XYZ file of C-alpha atoms in Angstrom:
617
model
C -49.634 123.524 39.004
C -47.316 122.844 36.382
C -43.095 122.481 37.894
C -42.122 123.432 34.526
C -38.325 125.984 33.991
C -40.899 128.604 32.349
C -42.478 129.493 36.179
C -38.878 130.136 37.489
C -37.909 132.330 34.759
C -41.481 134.559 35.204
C -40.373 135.011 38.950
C -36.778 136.040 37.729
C -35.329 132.993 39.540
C -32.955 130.793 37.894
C -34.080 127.598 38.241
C -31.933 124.693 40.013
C -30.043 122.288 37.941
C -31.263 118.792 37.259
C -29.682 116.350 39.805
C -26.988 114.442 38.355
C -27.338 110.490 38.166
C -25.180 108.963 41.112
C -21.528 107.826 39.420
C -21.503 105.274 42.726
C -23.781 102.763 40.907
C -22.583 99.183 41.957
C -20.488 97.459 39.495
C -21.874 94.461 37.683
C -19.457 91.750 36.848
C -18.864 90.775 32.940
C -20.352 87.211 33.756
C -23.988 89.151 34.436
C -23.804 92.619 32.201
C -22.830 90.394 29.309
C -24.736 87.377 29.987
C -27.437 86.243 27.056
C -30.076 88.262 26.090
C -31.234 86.235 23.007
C -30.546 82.496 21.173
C -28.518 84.807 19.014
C -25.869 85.978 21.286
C -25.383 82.352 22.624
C -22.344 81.129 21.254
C -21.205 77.220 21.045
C -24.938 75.396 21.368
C -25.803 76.137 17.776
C -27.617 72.589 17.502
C -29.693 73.135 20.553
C -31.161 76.608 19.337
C -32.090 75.022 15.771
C -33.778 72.629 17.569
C -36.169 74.587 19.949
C -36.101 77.397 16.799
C -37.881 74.546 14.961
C -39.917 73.119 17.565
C -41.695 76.665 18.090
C -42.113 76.961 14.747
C -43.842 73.363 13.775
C -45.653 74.173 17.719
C -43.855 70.540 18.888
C -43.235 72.117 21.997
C -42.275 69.649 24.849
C -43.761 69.713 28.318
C -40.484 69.469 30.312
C -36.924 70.012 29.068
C -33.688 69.115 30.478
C -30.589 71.284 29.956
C -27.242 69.578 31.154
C -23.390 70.108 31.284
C -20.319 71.501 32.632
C -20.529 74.959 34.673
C -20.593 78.351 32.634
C -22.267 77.045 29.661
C -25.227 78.967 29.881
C -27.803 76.271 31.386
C -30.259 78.988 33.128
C -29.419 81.485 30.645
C -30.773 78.989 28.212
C -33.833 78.516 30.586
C -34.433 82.048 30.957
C -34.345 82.180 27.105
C -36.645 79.440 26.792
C -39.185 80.926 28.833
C -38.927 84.197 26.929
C -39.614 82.578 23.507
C -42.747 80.634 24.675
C -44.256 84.131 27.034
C -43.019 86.714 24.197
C -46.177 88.505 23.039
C -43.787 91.064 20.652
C -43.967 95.238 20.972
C -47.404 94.952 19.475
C -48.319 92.537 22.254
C -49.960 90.548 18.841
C -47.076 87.824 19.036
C -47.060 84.421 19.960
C -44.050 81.883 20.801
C -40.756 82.714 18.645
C -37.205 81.750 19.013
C -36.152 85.243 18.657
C -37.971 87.347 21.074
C -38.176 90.675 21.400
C -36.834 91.582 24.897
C -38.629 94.510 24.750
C -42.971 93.511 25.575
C -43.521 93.327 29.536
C -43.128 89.385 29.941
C -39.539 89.561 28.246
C -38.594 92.432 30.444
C -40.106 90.512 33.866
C -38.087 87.465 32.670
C -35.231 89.497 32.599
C -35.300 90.976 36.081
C -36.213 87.822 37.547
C -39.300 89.282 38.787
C -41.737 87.914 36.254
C -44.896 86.146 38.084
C -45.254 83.420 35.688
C -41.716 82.354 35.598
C -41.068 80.775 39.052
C -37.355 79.875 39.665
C -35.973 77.226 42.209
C -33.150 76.322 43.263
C -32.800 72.546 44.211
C -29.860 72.468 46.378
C -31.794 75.405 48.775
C -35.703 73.102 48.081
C -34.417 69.545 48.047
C -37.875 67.838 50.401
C -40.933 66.426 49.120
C -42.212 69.850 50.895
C -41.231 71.734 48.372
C -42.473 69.850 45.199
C -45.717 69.807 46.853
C -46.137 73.330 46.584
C -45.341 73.097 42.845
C -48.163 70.230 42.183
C -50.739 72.339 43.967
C -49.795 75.552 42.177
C -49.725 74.213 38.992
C -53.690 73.450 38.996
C -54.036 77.021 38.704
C -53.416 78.908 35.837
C -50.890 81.689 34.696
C -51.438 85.239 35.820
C -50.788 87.061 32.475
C -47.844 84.932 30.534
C -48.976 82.044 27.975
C -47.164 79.471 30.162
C -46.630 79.128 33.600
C -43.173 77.957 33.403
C -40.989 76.279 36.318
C -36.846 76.484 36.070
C -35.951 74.163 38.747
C -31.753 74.772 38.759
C -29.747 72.117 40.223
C -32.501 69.274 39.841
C -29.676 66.268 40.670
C -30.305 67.829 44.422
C -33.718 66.867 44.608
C -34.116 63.804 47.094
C -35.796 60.304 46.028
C -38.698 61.151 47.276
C -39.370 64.667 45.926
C -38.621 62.830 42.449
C -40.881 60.515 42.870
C -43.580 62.718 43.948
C -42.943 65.250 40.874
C -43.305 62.343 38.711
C -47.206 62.321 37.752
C -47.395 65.915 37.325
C -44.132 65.751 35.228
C -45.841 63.285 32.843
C -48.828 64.784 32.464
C -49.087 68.231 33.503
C -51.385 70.898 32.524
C -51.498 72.660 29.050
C -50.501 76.227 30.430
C -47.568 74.811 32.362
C -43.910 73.942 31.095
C -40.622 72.411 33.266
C -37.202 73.522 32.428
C -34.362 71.629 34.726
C -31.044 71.888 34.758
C -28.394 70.070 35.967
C -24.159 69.537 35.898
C -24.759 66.131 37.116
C -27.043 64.157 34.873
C -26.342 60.629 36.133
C -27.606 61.461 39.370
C -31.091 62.224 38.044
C -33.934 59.302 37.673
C -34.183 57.686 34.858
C -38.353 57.812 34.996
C -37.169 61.928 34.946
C -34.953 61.485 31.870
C -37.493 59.705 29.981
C -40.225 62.792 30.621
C -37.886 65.735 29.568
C -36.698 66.417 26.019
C -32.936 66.548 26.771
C -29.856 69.003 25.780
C -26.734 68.196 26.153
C -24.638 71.944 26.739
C -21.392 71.140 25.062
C -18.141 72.759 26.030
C -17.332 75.963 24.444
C -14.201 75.909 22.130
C -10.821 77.988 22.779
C -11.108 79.942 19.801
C -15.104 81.082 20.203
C -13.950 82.050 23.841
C -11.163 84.208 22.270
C -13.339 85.454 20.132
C -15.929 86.320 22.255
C -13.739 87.837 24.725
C -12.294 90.001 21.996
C -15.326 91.628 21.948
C -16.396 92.311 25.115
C -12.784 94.272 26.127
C -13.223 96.148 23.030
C -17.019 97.373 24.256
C -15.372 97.405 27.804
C -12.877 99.900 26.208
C -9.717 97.840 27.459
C -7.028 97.079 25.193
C -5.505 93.649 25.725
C -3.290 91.305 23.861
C -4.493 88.533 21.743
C -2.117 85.869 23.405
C -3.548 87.087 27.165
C -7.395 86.695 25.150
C -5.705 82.965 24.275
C -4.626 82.389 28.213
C -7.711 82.953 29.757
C -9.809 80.949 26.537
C -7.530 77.961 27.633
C -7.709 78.567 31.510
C -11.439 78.713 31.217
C -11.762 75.261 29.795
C -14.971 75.736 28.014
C -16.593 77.522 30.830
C -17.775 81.054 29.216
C -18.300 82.309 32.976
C -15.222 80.981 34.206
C -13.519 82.626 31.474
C -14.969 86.150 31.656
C -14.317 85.400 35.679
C -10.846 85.031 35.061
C -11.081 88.250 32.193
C -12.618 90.589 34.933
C -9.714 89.659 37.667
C -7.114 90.646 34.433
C -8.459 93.893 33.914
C -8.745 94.962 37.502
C -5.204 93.471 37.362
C -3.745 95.315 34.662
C -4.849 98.811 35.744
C -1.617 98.469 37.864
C 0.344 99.545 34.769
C -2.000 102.291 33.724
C -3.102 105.500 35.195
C -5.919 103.440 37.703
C -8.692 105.127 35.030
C -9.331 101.289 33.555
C -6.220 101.987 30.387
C -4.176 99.417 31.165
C -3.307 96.931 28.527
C -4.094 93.038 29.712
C -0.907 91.306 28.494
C 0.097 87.381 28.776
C 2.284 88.037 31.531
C 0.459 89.418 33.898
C -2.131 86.913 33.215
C 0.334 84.158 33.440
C 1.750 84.989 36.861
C -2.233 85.745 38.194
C -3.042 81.577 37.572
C 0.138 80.339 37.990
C 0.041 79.558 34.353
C 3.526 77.999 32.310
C 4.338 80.098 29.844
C 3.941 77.962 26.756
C 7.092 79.234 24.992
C 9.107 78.029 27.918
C 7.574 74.636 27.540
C 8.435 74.179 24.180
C 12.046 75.181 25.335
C 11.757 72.645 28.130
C 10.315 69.948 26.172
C 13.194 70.437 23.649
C 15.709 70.245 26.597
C 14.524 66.966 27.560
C 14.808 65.382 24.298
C 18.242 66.810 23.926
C 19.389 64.771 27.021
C 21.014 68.329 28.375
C 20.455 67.661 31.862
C 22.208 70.862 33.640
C 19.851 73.388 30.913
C 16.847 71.254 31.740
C 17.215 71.920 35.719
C 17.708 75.653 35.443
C 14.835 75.630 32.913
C 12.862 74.027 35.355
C 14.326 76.425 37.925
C 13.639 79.632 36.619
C 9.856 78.461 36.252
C 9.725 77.826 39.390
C 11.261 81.296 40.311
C 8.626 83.169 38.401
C 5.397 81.663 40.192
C 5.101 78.413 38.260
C 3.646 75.297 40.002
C 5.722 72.403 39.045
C 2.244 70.816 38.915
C 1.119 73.338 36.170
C 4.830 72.091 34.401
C 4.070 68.888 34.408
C 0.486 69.295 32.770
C 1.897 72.173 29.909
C 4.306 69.200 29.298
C 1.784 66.487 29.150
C -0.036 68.665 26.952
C 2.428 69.592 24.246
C 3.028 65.853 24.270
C -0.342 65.047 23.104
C -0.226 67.939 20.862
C 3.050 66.825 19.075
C 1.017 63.092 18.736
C -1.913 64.430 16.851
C 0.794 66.221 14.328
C 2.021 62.865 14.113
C -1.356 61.619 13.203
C -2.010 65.038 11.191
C -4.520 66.767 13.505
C -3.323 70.241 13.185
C -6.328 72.388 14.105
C -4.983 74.277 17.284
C -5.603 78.196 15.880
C -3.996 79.665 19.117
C -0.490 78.137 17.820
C 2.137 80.888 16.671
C 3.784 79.843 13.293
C 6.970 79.527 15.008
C 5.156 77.017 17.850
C 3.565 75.145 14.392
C 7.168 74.244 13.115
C 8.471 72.676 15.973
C 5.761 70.465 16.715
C 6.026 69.924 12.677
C 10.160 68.956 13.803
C 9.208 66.878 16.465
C 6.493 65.090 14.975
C 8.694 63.922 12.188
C 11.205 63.159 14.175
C 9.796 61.215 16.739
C 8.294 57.501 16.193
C 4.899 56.860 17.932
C 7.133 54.136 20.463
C 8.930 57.228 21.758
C 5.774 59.548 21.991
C 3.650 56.569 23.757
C 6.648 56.213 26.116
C 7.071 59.593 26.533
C 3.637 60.398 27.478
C 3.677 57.209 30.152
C 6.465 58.860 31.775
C 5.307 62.441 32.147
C 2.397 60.905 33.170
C 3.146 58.696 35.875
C 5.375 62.194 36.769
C 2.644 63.772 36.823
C 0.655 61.864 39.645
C 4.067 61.650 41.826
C 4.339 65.524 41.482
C 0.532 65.595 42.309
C 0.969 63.240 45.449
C 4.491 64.202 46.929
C 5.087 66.547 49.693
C 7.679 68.174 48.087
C 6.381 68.557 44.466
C 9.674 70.761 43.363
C 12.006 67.895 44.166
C 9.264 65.171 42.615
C 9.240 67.153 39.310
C 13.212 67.320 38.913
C 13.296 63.502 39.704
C 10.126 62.798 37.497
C 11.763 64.729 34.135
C 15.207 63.369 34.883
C 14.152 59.872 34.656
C 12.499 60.544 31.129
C 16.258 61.852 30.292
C 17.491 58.981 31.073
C 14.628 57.106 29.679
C 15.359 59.356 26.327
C 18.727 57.175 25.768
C 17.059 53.565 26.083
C 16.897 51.751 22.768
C 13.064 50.412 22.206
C 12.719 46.719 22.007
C 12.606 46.713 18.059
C 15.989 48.486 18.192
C 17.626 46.339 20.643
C 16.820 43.145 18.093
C 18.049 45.211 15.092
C 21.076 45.923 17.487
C 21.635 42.439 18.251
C 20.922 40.698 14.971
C 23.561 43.134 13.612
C 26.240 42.516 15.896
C 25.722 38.655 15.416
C 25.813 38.964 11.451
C 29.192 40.761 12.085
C 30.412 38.125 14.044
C 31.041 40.341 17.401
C 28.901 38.181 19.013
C 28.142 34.421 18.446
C 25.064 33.221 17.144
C 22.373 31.682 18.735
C 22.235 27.881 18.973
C 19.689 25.793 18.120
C 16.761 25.679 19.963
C 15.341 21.996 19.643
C 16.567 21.217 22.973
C 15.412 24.411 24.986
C 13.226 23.615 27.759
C 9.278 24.495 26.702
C 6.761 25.845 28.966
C 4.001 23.892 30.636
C 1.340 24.774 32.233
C 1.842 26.070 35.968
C 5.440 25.800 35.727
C 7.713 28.979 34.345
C 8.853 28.412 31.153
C 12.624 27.456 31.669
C 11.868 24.929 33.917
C 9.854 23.019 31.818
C 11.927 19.593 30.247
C 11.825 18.313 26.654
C 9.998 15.226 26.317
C 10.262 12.455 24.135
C 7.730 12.082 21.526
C 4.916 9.842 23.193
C 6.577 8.477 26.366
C 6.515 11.096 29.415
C 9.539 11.065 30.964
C 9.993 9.436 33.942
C 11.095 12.102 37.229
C 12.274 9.306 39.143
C 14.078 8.338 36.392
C 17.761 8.297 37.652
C 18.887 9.918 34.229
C 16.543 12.738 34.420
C 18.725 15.195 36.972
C 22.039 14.082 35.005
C 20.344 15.425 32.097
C 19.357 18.778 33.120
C 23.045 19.207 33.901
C 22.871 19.967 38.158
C 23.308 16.442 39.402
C 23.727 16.619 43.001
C 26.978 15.512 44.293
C 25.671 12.045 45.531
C 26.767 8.559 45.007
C 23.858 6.438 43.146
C 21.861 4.830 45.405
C 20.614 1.269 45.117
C 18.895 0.037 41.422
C 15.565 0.619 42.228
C 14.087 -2.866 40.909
C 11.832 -2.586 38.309
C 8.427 -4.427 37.831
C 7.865 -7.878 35.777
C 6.491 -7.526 32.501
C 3.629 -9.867 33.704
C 2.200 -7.328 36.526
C -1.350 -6.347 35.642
C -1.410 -2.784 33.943
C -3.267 -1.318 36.629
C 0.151 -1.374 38.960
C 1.862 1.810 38.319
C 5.589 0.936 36.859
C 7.462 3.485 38.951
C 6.971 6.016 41.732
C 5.777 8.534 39.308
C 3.316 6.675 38.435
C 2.440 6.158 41.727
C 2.100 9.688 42.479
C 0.289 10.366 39.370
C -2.306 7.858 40.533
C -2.824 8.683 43.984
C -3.439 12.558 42.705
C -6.456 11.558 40.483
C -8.012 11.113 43.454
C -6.449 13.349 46.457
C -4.431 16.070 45.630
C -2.989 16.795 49.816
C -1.843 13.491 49.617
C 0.037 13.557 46.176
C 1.784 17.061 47.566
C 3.185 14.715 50.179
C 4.368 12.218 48.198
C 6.402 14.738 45.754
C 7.559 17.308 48.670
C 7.869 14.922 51.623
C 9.472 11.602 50.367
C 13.129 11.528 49.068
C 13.248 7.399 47.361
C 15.374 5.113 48.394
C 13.876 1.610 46.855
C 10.792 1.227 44.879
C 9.689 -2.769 45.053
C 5.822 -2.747 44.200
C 4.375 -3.021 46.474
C 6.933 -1.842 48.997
C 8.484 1.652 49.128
C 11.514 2.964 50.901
C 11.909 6.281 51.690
C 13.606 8.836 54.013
C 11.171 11.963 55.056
C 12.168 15.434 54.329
C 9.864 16.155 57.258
C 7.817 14.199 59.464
C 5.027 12.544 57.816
C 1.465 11.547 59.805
C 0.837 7.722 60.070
C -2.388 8.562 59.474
C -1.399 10.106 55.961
C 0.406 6.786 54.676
C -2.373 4.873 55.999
C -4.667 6.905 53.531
C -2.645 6.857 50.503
C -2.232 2.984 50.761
C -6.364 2.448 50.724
C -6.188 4.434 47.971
C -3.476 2.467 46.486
C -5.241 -0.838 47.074
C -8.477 0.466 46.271
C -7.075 1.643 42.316
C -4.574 -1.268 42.096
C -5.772 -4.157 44.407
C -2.646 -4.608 46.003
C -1.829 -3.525 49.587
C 1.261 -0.981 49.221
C 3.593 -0.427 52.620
C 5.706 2.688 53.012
C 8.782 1.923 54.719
C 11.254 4.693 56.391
C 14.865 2.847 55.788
C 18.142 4.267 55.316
C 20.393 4.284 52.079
C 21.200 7.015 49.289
C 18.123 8.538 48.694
C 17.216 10.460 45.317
C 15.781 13.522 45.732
C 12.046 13.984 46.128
C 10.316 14.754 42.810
C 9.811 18.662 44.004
C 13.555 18.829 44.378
C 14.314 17.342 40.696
C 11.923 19.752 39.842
C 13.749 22.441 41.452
C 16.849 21.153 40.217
C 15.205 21.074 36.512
C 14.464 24.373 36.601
C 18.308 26.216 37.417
C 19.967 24.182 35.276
C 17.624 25.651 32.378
C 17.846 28.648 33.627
C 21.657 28.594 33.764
C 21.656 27.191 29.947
C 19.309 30.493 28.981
C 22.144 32.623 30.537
C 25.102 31.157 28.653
C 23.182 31.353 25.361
C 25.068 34.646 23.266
C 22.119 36.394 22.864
C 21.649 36.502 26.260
C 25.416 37.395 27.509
C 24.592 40.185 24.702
C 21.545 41.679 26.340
C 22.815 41.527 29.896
C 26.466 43.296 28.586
C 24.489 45.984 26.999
C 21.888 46.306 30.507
C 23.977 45.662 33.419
C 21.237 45.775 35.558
C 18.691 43.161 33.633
C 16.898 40.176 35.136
C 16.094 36.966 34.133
C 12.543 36.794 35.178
C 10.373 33.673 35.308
C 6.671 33.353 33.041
C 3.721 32.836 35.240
C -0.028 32.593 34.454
C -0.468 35.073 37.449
C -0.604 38.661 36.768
C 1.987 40.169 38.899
C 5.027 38.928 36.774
C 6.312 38.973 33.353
C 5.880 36.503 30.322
C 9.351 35.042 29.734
C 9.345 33.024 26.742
C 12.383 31.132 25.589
C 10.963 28.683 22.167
C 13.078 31.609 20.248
C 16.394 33.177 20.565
C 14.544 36.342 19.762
C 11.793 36.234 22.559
C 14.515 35.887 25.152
C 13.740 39.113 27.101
C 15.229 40.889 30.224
C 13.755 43.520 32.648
C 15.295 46.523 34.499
C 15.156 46.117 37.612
């Protein structure tokens, strides 16, 4: 019996309407009503498509393929896709494997829902045991139900443990005709090599700012939402190359912006409102900010910083939009000008700054907003951290760079404000493990003597000591292998012990040197057993037996003390040099600091009036 309208209308009875679809259907978000349903509609992997479009059409179809990168750039989708092109059998279910199917024969549709029996789906981080891969080598002896491939998607693959790997491995390499692999992964490096090397990879690349636009543009416009194309711009650069963090972030603005409309979806999405949702800087207010700290106005820049602050923004997020327009203003320096979310107004000033700024100033200015950055990142009280960390790069703003102190210098000594430099042939030169102004000039082929009564008078800190005794110096007829002064003796003992040399030069100030006696007073108490050793080795290397004798006198100071002694009377002659004065009038605040080969303090090199440097402390 037939329920057609016609047997109502014979029995005079009007017949009941059709029921009305339910208008409580649950809401999909954009992320999955607008995901992918062909290679065509996936934007930003152009490379990858032309490569599988040609691979299905030469039938070079890999076994196993590997689809990597960041989150949102359409990994699954791309798997799902995949598994379409190989199972599509067309409308006329006549087709074979094409890299545009049609979505419309039974095993596209299946794939689709998710509820195709061929297609098996897996999620690693839920199936991570050896358990679980076992199923998958016994099932895939058996072949597909309907499709042309039995295909596995295993998401997530990195969570798959060593020994699941290793088990999957065989079949991997060698599995059956009818059967295909598809993994995908964020975290390649944590996946086997002997996986890698069985999978034809692809490498998902971040999508660009202005394809996200773009792409967003379109979907509001089928969405029927009207929205501005700097808000579009926002969420592009919030998403980060993520296409479902982006339309994650585009689904919270319109829910957001039907606050300003009549709640029926008409609300415009406008940069505001999606600038106070993330916490976002506006980007007009950094340009403003970033001018203010060039500018060196230090009251403007606070209530800048203020008022950002006021409105929602993290001084974190300020400290990033800063770092940022830094980098941008150093690739208009370099002549990288392909941003196409800049305003021509935003264009000019980096245009300004760039021209106006050397690379010096940019390179220091991006090390300070930097290290700002991780103090702002690590302080408890980031508002505080971010007024201290862009004051300092005021202050930093007014500091001449090294090139312009010289010019500075040079200038003011050809105008005769300042003195030139002397001479340099006498200034102390470095040697090794010593810093460099305590190093002595040295006649040409004759070391110099540290015992040498002459050699403290010379470095211009004598002690205030009456000369001791002449020491007494040896016969010209003493065999060569006797050492001809106490330098020589400590010289000759370190060849072959260097604990017992440090004692001679720290521990013995001389009083008499008579070969083979020595007089001495201790600076501290010295072991019998230690003299005792360094006078074998005396007698062993000169065949004379050498006595140390503690006696009393004027003793010279031990050869560590010279040294010592050396060392601040070069460093006092670096400090009266003009140059110097010069540098230390012009930076209160400067060191002198000492060259060392360790890596903890700075080179400071005094063979030229010019590589005289200082340090704020």
């Amino acid at each position: 019996m037939s329920d057609s309208p016609d047997i109502f209308a014979a029995g005079g009875v009007e017949a009941p309407a059709a029921p009305a679809p339910s208008a409580n259907q649950p809401y999909r978000v954009l992320a999955r009503k607008y995901r992918p349903s062909s290679f065509a509609e996936l934007i930003g992997q152009d490379a990858m498509v032309q490569t599988l479009g040609n691979a299905i059409r030469r039938d070079r179809l890999a076994h196993a393929f590997l689809m990597t990168g960041v989150r949102g750039v359409g990994k699954t989708t791309t798997a799902r896709l995949i598994a379409k092109a190989l199972n599509c059998i067309g409308e006329d279910g006549q087709g074979g494997p094409t890299i545009d199917p049609c979505g419309k024969c039974e095993p596209c549709q299946g794939i689709a829902e998710g509820s195709f029996i061929d297609v098996i789906e897996m999620d690693a981080a839920s199936h991570t045991g050896v358990d679980d891969v076992r199923e998958i080598i016994e099932a895939v002896r058996y072949s597909s139900v309907s499709a042309r491939y039995k295909i596995y998607i295993i998401d997530e693959v990195h969570m798959l443990s060593k020994n699941a790997f290793n088990a999957l491995l065989k079949t991997l390499e060698e599995p059956p005709a009818h059967v295909k692999f598809i993994f995908a992964t964020t975290e390649v490096n944590k996946v086997p090599i002997t996986v890698l090397s069985r999978c034809q990879r692809f490498d998902l690349k971040r999508i660009k700012a202005d394809q996200l636009s773009a792409h967003f543009a379109h979907i509001v416009d089928k969405e029927g939402v009207k929205a501005e194309q700097e808000a579009l711009d926002l969420i592009a650069q919030a998403a980060e190359g993520s296409v479902r963090d982006g339309l994650s972030i585009l689904d919270q603005a319109i829910a957001h912006a039907d606050m300003d409309g009549e709640g029926d979806g008409s609300g415009e999405v406008r940069a505001v409102q999606i600038r106070e949702m993330l916490g976002l800087s506006d980007r007009g207010a950094i340009r403003r900010l970033f001018g203010q700290l060039l500018t060196g106005d230090s009251q403007a820049l606070l209530d800048a910083v203020d008022e950002q602050y006021r409105i929602g923004v993290e001084p974190l997020s300020l400290m990033n939009g800063l770092l940022s327009l830094s980098h941008q203003v150093t690739l208009y320096k370099v002549g990288r000008t392909t941003d196409p979310t800049l305003s021509e107004e935003a264009r000019s000033l980096l245009k300004d700054w760039s021209e106006g700024l050397s690379y010096p100033v940019l390179h220091r200015l991006w090390q300070l907003l930097l290290k700002g950055y991780q103090e702002v990142q690590q302080a408890h009280m980031p508002r505080e951290a971010c007024d201290m960390a862009l004051l300092r790069v005021q202050c930093a703003a007014d500091m001449p760079d090294p090139g312009k102190l010289r010019k500075m210098l040079d200038d003011m000594s050809d105008s005769g404000r300042i003195d030139a430099p002397p001479p340099m042939e006498n200034t102390p030169a470095s040697t090794s493990g010593e810093p460099a102004y305590a190093a002595q000039s040295e006649p040409s082929g004759q070391s110099q003597e540290l015992s040498d009564p002459q050699s403290v008078a010379t470095s211009g800190s004598e002690p205030d000591t009456q000369p001791g005794p002449e020491i007494s110096e040896p016969e010209a007829t003493k065999p060569d292998a006797s050492p001809a002064s106490f330098s020589g003796i400590v010289d000759l003992v370190g060849e072959v012990s260097v604990t017992k040399q440090s004692i001679l030069k720290a521990d013995i100030r001389l009083i008499e040197f008579a070969p083979p006696k020595i007089v001495y007073e201790a600076v501290r108490p010295i072991s019998p057993a230690d003299l005792n050793q360094i006078s074998d080795i005396l007698k062993q290397e000169t065949g004379e037996i050498w006595s140390f004798e503690e006696g009393t006198g004027t003793p010279k100071p031990s050869l560590d003390e010279q040294a010592e002694l050396e060392k601040q009377a070069a460093h006092q002659k670096i400090l009266e040099m003009p140059m110097v004065k010069a540098a230390f009038e012009a930076f209160p605040d400067a060191k002198l600091l000492e060259s060392a080969e360790s890596s903890d303090q700075i080179t400071e090199e005094t063979q030229q009036p010019h590589q005289t440097r200082s340090s704020l402390a």
